[in-house]
mmCIF file of C-alpha atoms in Angstrom:
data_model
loop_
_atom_site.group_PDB
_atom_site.id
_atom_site.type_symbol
_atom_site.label_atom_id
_atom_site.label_comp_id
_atom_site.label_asym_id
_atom_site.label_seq_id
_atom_site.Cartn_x
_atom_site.Cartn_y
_atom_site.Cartn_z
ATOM 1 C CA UNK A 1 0.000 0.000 0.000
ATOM 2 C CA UNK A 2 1.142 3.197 -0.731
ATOM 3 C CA UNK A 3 1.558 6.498 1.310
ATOM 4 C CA UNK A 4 -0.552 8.223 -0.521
ATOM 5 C CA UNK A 5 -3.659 5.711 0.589
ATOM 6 C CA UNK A 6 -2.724 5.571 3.983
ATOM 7 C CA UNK A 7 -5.258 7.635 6.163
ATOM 8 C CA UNK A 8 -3.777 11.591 6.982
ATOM 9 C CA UNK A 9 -2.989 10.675 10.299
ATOM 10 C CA UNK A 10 -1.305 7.128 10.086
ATOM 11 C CA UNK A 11 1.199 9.438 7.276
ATOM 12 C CA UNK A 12 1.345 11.857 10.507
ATOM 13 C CA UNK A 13 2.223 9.063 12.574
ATOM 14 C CA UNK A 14 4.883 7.659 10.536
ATOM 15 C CA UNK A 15 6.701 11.124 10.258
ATOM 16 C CA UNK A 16 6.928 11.403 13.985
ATOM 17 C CA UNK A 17 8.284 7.624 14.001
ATOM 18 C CA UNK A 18 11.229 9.113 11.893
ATOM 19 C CA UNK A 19 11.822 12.046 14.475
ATOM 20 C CA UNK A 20 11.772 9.777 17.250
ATOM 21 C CA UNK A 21 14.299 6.443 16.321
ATOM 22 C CA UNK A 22 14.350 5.059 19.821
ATOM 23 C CA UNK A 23 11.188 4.445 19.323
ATOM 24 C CA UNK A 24 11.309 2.344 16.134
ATOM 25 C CA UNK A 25 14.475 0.630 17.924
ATOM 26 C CA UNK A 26 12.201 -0.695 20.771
ATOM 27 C CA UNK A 27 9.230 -1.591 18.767
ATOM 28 C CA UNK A 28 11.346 -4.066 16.790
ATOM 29 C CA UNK A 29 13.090 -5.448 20.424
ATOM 30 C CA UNK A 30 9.998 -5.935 22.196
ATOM 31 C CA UNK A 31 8.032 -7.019 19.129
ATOM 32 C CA UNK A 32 5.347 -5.361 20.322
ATOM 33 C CA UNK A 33 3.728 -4.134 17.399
ATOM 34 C CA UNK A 34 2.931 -0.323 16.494
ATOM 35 C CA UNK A 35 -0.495 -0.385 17.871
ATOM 36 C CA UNK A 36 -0.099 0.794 21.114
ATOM 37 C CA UNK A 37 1.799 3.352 20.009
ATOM 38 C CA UNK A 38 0.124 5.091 17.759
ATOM 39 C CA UNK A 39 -2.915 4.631 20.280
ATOM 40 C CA UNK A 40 -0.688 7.063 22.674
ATOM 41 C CA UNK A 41 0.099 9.333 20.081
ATOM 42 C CA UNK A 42 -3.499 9.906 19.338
ATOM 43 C CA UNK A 43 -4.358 10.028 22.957
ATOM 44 C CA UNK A 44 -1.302 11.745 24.177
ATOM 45 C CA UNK A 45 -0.629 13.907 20.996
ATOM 46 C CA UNK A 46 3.166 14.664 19.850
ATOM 47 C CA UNK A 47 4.361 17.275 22.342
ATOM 48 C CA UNK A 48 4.019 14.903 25.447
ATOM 49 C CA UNK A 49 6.723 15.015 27.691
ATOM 50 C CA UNK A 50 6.839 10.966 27.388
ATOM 51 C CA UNK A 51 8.088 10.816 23.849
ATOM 52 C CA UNK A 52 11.481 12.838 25.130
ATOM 53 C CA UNK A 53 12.798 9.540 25.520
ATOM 54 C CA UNK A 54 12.079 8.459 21.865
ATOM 55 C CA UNK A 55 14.203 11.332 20.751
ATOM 56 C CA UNK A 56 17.495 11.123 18.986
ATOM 57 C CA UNK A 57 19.630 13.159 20.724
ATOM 58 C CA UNK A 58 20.629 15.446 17.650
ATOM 59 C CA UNK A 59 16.667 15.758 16.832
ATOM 60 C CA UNK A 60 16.818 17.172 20.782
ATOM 61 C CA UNK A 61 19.224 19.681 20.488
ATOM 62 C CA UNK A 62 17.613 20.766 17.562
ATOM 63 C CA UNK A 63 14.577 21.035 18.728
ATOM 64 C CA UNK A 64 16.101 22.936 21.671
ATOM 65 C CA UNK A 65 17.822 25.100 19.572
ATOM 66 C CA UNK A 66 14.839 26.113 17.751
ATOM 67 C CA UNK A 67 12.430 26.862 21.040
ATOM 68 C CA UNK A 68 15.704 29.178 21.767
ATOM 69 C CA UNK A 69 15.529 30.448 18.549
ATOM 70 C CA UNK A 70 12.161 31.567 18.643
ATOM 71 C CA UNK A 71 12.162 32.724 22.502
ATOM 72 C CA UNK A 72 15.295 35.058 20.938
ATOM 73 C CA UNK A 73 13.122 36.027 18.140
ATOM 74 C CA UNK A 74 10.311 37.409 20.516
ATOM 75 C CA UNK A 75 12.656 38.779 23.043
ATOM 76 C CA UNK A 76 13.918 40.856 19.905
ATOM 77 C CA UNK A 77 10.281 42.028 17.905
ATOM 78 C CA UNK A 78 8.989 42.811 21.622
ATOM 79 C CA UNK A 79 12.047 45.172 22.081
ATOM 80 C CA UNK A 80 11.739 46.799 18.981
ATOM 81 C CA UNK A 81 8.535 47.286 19.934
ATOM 82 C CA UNK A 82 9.341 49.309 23.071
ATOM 83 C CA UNK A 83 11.334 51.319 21.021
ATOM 84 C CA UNK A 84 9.388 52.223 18.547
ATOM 85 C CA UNK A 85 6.807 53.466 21.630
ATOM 86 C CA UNK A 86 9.731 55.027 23.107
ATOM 87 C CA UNK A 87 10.296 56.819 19.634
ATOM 88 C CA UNK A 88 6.452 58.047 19.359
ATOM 89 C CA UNK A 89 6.892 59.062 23.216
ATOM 90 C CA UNK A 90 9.475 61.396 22.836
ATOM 91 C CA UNK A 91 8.557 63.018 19.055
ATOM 92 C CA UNK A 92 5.222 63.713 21.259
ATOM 93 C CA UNK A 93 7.584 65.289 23.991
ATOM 94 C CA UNK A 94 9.033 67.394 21.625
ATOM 95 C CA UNK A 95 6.034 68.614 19.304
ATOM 96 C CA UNK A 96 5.192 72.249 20.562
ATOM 97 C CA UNK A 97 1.565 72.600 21.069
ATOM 98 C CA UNK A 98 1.713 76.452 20.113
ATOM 99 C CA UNK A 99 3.548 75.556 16.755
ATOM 100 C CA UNK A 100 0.965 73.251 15.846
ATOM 101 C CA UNK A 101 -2.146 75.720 17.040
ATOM 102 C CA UNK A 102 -0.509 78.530 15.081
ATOM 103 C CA UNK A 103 -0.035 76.299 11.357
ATOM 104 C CA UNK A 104 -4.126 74.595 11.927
ATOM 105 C CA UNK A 105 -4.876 78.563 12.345
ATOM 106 C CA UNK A 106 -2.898 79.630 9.197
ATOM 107 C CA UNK A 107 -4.135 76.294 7.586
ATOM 108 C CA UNK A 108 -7.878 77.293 8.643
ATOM 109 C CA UNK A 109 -7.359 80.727 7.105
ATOM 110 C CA UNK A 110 -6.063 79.334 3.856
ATOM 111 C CA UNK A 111 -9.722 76.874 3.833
ATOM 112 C CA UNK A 112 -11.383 79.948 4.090
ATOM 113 C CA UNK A 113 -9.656 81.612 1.060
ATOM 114 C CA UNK A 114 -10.342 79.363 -0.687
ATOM 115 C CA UNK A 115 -13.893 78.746 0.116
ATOM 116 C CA UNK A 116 -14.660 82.609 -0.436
ATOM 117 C CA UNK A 117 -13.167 82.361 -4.569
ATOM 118 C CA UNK A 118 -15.200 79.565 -5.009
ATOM 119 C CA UNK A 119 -18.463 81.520 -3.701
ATOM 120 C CA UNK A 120 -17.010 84.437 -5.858
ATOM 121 C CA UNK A 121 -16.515 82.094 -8.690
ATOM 122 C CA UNK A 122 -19.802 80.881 -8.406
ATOM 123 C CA UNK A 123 -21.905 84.224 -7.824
ATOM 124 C CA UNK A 124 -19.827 85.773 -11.241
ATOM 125 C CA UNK A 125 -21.429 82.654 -13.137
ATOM 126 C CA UNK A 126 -24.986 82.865 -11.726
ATOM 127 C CA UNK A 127 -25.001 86.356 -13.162
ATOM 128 C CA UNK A 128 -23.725 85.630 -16.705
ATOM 129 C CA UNK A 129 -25.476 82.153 -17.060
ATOM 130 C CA UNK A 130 -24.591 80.755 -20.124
ATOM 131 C CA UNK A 131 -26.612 81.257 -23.315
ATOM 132 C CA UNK A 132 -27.757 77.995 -25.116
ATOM 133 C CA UNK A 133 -27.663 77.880 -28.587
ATOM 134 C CA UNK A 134 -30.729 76.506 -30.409
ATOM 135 C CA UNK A 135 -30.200 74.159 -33.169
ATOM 136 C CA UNK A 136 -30.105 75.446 -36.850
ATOM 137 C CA UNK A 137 -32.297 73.610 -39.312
ATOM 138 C CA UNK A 138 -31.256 74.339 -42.938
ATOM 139 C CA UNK A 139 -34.057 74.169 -44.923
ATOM 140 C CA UNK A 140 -33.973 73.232 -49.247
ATOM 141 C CA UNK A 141 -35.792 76.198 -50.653
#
């Protein structure tokens, strides 16, 4: 039978029987059979403390290495993180309130510029509204 017709988690199984070669080593010593085994796995699930022993020691360390990894990893995005607050914190020390009230003020009086040529724009059309031209018919005399 092939892999590919095995149910999802028997092919689940049989990948953590490769990470853990102890484990293979003592099935074929106590001729026990896989049963039981994959009974715990299902019951148990793969991070259980009680497959540690299962473990090749290289597949340890690297799985040691990579829970470092990671810890390192968050250590390092949470501390960039307090920077970057630190960073907002102190641009808001320095912005000067007075600064900032005086350029919305100039800002507002620009708006309102603005908003008076358009009124101006619009009262000059409203007194010259625009002709419309009626069609021309040529007629065949």
């Amino acid at each position: 039978m092939s892999d590919t017709n095995l149910h999802p988690s028997i092919q689940e199984f049989r990948q953590f029987v490769q990470q853990h070669p102890k484990l293979i080593q003592e099935v074929r010593q106590n001729q026990a059979g896989w049963q039981p085994y994959y009974e715990k796995w299902v019951l148990l699930g793969e991070e259980d403390p009680s497959w540690q022993a299962y473990k090749n020691e290289e597949n340890a360390k690297a799985e040691t290495e990579e829970k470092a990894e990671a810890e390192q990893t968050e250590k390092e995005s949470e501390e960039t993180g307090k920077e970057m607050f630190n960073k907002v914190m102190g641009m808001a020390n320095q912005l000067d309130l007075q600064k900032l009230q005086g350029h919305i003020h100039h800002l507002n009086g620009a708006l309102e510029n603005i908003k008076q040529l358009i009124g101006q724009y619009q009262g000059v059309k409203q007194q010259f509204p625009s002709k419309k031209k009626t069609p021309t018919f040529f007629h065949k005399d």
